[in-house]
CSV table of C-alpha atoms in Angstrom, one decimal:
chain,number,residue,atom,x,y,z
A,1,UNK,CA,-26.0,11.7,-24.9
A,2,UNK,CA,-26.0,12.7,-21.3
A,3,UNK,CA,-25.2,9.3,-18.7
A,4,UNK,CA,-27.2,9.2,-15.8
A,5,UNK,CA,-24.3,8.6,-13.1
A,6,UNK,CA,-21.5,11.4,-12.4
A,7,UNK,CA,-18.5,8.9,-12.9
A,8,UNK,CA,-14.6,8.7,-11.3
A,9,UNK,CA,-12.4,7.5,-14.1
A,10,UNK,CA,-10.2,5.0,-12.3
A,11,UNK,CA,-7.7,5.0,-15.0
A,12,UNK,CA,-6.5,7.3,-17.3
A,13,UNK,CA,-2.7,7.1,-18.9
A,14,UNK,CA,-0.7,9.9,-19.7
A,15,UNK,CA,0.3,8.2,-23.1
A,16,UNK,CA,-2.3,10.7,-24.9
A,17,UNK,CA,1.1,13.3,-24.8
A,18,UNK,CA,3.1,11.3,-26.5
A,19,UNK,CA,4.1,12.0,-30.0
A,20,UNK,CA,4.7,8.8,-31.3
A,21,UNK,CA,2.3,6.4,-33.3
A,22,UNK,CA,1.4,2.7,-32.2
A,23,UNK,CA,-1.0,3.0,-29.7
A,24,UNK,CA,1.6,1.3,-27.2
A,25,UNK,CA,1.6,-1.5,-28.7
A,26,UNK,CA,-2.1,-1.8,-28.8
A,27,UNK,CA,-3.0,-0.8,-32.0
A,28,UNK,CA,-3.8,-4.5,-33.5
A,29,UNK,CA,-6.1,-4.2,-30.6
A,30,UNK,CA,-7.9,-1.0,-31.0
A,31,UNK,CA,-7.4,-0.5,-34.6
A,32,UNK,CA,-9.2,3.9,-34.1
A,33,UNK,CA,-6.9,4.8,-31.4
A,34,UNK,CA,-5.5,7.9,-33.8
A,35,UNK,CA,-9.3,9.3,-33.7
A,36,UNK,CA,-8.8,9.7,-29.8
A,37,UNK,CA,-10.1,13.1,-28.4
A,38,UNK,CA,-6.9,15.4,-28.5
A,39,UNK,CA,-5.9,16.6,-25.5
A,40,UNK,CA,-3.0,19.4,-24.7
A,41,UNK,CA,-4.0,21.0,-21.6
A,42,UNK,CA,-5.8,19.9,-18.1
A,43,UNK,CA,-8.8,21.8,-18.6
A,44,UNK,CA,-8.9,20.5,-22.6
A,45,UNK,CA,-8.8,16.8,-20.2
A,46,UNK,CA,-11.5,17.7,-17.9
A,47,UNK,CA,-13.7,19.2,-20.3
A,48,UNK,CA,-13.9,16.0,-22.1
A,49,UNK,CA,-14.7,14.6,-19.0
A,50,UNK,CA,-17.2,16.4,-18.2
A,51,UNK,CA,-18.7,15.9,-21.6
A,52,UNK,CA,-18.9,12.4,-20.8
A,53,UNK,CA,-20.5,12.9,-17.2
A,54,UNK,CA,-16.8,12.1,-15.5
A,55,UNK,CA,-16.4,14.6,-12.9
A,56,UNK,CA,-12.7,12.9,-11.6
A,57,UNK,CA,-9.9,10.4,-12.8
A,58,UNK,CA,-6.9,8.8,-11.5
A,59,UNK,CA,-4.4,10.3,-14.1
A,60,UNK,CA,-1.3,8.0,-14.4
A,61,UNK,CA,2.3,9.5,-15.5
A,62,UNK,CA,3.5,7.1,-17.9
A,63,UNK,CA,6.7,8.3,-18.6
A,64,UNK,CA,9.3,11.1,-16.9
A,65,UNK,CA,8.6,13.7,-19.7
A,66,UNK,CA,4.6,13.5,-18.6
A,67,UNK,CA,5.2,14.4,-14.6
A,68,UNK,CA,5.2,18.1,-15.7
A,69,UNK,CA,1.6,17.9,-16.7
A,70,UNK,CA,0.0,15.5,-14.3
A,71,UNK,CA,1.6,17.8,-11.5
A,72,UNK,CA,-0.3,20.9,-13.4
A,73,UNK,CA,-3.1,19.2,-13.9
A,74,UNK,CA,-3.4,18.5,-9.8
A,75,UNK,CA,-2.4,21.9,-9.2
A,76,UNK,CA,-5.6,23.2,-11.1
A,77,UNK,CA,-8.0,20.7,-10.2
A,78,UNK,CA,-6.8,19.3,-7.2
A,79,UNK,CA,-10.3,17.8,-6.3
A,80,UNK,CA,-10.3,16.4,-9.6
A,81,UNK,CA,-7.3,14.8,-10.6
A,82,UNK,CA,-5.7,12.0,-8.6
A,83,UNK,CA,-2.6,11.3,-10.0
A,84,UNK,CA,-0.9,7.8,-9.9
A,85,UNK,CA,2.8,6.7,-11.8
A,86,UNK,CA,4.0,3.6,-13.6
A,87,UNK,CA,7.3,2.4,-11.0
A,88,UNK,CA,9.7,0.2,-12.1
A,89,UNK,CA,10.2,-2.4,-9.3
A,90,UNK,CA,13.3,-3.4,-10.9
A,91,UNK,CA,15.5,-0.3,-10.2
A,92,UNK,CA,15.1,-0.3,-6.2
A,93,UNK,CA,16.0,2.4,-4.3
A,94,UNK,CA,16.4,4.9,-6.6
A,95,UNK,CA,12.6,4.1,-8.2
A,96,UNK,CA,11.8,4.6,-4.3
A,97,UNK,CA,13.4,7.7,-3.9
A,98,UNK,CA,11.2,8.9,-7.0
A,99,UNK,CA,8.4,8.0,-6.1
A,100,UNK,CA,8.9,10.1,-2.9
A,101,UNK,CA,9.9,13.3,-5.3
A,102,UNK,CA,6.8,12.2,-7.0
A,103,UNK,CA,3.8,12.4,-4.0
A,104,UNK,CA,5.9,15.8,-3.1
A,105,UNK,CA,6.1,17.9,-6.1
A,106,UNK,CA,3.4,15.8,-8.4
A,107,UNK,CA,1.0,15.2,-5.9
A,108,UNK,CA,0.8,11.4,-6.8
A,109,UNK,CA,-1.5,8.9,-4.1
A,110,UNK,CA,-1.2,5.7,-6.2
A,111,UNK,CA,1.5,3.1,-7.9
A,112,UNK,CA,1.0,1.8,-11.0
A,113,UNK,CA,2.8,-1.3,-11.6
A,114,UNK,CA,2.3,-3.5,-15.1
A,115,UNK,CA,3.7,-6.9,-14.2
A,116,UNK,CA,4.0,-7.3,-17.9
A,117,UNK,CA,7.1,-4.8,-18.3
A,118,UNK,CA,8.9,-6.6,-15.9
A,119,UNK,CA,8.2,-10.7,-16.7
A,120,UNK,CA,7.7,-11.1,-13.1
A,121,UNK,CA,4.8,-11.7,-10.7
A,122,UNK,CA,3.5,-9.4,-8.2
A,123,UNK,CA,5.0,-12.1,-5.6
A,124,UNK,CA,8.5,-11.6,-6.7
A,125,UNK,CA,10.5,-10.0,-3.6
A,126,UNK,CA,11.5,-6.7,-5.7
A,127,UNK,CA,8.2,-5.5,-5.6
A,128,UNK,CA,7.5,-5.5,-1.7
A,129,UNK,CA,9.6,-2.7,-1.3
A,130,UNK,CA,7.3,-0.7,-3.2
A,131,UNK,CA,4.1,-2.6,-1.5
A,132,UNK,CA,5.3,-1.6,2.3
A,133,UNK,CA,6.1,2.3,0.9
A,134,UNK,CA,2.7,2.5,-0.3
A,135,UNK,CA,1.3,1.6,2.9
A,136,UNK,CA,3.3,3.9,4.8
A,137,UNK,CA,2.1,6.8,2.4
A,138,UNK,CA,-1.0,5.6,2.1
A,139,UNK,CA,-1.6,5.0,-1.5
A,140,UNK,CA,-3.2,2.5,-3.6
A,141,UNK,CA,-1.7,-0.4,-5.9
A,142,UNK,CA,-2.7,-0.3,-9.4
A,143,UNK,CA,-1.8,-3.3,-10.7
A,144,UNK,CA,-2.6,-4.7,-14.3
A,145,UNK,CA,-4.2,-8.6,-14.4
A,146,UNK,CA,-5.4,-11.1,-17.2
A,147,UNK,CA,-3.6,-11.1,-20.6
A,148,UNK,CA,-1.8,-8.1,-21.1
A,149,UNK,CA,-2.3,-6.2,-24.9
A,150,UNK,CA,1.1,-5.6,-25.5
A,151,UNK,CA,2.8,-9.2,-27.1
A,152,UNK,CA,4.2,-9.6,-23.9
A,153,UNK,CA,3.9,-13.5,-21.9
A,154,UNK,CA,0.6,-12.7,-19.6
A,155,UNK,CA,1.4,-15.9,-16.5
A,156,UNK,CA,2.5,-13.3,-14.3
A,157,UNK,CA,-0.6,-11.1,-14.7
A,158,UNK,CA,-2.8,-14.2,-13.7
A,159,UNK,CA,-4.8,-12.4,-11.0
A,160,UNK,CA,-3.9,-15.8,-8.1
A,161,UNK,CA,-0.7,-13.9,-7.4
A,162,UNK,CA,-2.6,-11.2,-6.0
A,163,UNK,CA,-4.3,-13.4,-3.5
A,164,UNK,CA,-0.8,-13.9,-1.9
A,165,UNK,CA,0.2,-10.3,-1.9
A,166,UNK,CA,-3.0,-9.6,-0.2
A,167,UNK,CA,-2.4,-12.2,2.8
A,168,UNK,CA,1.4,-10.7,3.6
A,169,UNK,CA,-0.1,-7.3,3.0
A,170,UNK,CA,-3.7,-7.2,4.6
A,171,UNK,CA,-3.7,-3.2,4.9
A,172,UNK,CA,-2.5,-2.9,1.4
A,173,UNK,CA,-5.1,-1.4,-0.9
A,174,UNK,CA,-4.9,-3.2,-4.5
A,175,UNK,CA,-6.7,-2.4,-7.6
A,176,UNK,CA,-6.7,-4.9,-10.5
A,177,UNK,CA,-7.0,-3.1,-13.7
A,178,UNK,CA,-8.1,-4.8,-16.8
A,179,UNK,CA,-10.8,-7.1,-16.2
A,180,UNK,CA,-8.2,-10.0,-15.5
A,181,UNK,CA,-9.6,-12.5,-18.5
A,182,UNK,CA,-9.1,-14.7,-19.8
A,183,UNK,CA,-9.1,-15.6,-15.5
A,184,UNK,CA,-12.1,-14.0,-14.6
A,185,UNK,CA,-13.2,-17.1,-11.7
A,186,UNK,CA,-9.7,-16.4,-9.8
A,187,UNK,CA,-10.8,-12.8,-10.2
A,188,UNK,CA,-14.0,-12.6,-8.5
A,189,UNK,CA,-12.9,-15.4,-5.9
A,190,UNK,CA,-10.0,-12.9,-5.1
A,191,UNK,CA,-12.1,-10.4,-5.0
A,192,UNK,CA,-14.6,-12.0,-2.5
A,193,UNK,CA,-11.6,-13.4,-0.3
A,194,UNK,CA,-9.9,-10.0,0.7
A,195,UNK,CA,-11.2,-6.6,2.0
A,196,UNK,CA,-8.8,-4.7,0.4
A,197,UNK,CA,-8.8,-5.7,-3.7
A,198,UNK,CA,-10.3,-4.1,-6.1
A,199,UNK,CA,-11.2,-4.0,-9.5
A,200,UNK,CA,-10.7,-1.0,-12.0
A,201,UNK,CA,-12.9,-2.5,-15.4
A,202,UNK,CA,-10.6,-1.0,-17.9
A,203,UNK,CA,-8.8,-1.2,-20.8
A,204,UNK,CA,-11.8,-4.4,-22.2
A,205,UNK,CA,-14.6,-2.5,-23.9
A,206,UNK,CA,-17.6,-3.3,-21.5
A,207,UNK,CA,-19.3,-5.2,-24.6
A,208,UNK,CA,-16.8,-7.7,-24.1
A,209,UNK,CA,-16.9,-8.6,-20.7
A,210,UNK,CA,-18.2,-12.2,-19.6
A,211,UNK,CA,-21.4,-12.9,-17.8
A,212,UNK,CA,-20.2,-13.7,-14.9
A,213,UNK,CA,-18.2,-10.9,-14.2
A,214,UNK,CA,-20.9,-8.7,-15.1
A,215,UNK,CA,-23.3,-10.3,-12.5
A,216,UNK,CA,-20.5,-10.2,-10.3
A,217,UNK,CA,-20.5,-6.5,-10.2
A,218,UNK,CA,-24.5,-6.4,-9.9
A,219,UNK,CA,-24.0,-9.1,-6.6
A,220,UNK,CA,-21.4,-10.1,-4.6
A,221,UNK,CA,-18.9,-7.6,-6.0
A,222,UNK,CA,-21.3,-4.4,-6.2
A,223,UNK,CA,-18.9,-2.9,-3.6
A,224,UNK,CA,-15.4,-3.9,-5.1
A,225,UNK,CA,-16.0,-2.8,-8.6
A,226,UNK,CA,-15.4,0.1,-10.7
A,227,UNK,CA,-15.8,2.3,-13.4
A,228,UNK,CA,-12.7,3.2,-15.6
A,229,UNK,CA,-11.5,3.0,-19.4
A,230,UNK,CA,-7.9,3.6,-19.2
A,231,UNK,CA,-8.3,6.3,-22.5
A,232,UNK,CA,-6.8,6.4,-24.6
A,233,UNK,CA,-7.3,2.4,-25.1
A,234,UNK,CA,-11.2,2.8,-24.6
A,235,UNK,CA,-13.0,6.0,-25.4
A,236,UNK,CA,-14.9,7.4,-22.6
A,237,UNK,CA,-18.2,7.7,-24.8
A,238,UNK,CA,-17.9,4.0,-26.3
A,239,UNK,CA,-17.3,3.1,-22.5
A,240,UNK,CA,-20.0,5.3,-21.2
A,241,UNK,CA,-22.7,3.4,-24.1
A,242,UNK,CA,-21.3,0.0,-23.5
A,243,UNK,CA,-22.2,0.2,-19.6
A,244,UNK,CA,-25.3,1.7,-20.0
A,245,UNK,CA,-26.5,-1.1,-22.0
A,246,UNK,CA,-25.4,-3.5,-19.0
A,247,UNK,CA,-28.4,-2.7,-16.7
A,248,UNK,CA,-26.7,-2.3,-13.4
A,249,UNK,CA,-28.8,-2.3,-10.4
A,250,UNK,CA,-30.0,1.0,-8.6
A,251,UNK,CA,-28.1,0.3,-6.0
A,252,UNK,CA,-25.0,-1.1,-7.2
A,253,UNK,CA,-24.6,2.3,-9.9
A,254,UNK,CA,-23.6,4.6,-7.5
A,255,UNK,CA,-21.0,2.1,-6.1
A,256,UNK,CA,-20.3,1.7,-9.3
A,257,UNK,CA,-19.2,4.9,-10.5
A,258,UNK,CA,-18.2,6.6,-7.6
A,259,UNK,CA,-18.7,5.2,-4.1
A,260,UNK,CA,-16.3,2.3,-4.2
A,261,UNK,CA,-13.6,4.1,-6.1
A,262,UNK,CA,-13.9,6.8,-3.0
A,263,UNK,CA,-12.9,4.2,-0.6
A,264,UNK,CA,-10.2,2.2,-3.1
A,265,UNK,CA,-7.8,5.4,-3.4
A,266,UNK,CA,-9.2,7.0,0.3
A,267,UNK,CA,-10.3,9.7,-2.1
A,268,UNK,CA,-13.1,12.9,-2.0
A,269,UNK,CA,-13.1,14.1,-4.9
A,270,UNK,CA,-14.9,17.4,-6.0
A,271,UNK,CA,-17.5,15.4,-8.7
A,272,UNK,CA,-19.6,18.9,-9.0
């Protein structure tokens, strides 16, 4: 099946290199996560892609041992491949001075930060540090909302934080991944409120999102939402079906799958 819309992933983890088994603690979740697409080199990665009418992603280094790749992987296709990193607020400095080696030699332009791993909010103090350095280097937030998959307490992925974050940090570009249920209202009122936030619809097979936050993306937030899957949790065909089934507008599509994803990560990707 062909899709209509050349798409920009807006999430893709590195966590398809790793050797272990469990799905990152998602596997009670997505039960077929061993029949992913294999993938061992960047153009193995794009070619699936472009199977699936993707023409760029936002590739996020999960772990040191991936940074290897991802900076490969930019080097080939640096139209392509955007690539983000998980930080871990809690190590200060140092995590800093990484992510600085990072934008150098990997090429990475965003900051992907799970709340979860960490048990704390996005308005505790030890992530600001990380808030102000993107600004300064002009990269977008990633940052997960709603209940995380892992077994790990989801209050400080309830998307109201961000609203907070967004008024002390107005030029701060922020991309809520993951849907953000079961808080879906604070979503699209956060949404609506600030400029600068975003959402990245990964990681919930489109099948399972709500009504309102489907309409939400035909309406009010046709220019704030955005296509991803966050494969290897969703498959890019399964999330490819599901969406097509969801009857976005004409004009909301593009915006969709590519305009608003352009602006989110100040991005121009090559989508030929």
């Amino acid at each position: 099946m062909r899709f209509e819309h050349r798409a920009i992933d807006t999430l893709i983890n590195t966590s398809f290199l790793s050797t272990e088994e469990g799905g990152g603690g998602l596997s009670y979740l997505f039960k077929d996560m061993a029949n992913r697409p294999k993938i061992e080199t960047p153009s193995d990665l794009i070619g699936h892609l472009d199977d699936n009418n993707i023409g760029a992603a936002v590739v996020s280094i999960m772990e040191p041992a991936h940074a290897d790749w991802v900076a490969q992987a930019h080097q080939e296709y640096p139209s392509k491949i955007l690539p983000a990193m998980i930080v871990d607020p809690t190590k200060g400095m140092p995590e800093i001075r990484r992510v600085r080696q990072y934008a150098e030699e990997c090429g990475v332009r965003c900051l992907r930060i799970p709340p979860f791993r960490y048990t704390l909010p996005p308005t505790d103090r030890v992530y600001w540090p990380f808030y102000v350095l993107a600004i300064e280097m002009n990269m977008a937030v990633s940052m997960n909302v709603g209940m995380p998959g892992p077994r790990r307490p989801g209050w400080v992925q309830n998307p109201i934080h961000v609203d907070e974050v967004a008024f002390h940090f107005p030029e701060l570009r922020l991309v809520m991944t993951h849907c953000g249920q079961p808080w879906t209202e604070e979503v699209i009122s956060i949404i609506t409120h600030w400029d600068n936030v975003y959402m990245s619809c990964t990681a919930v097979a489109p099948k399972y999102w709500p009504e309102n936050f489907v309409h939400f993306i035909n309406t009010r937030g046709g220019e704030k939402m955005m296509f991803g899957t966050e494969f290897p949790t969703i498959d890019w065909q399964r999330g490819r079906e599901e969406v097509a089934t969801l009857s976005l507008r004409a004009n909301v599509a593009p915006l969709f799958f590519q305009e608003n994803a352009k602006r989110a990560f100040d991005w121009q990707p090559d989508l030929s």
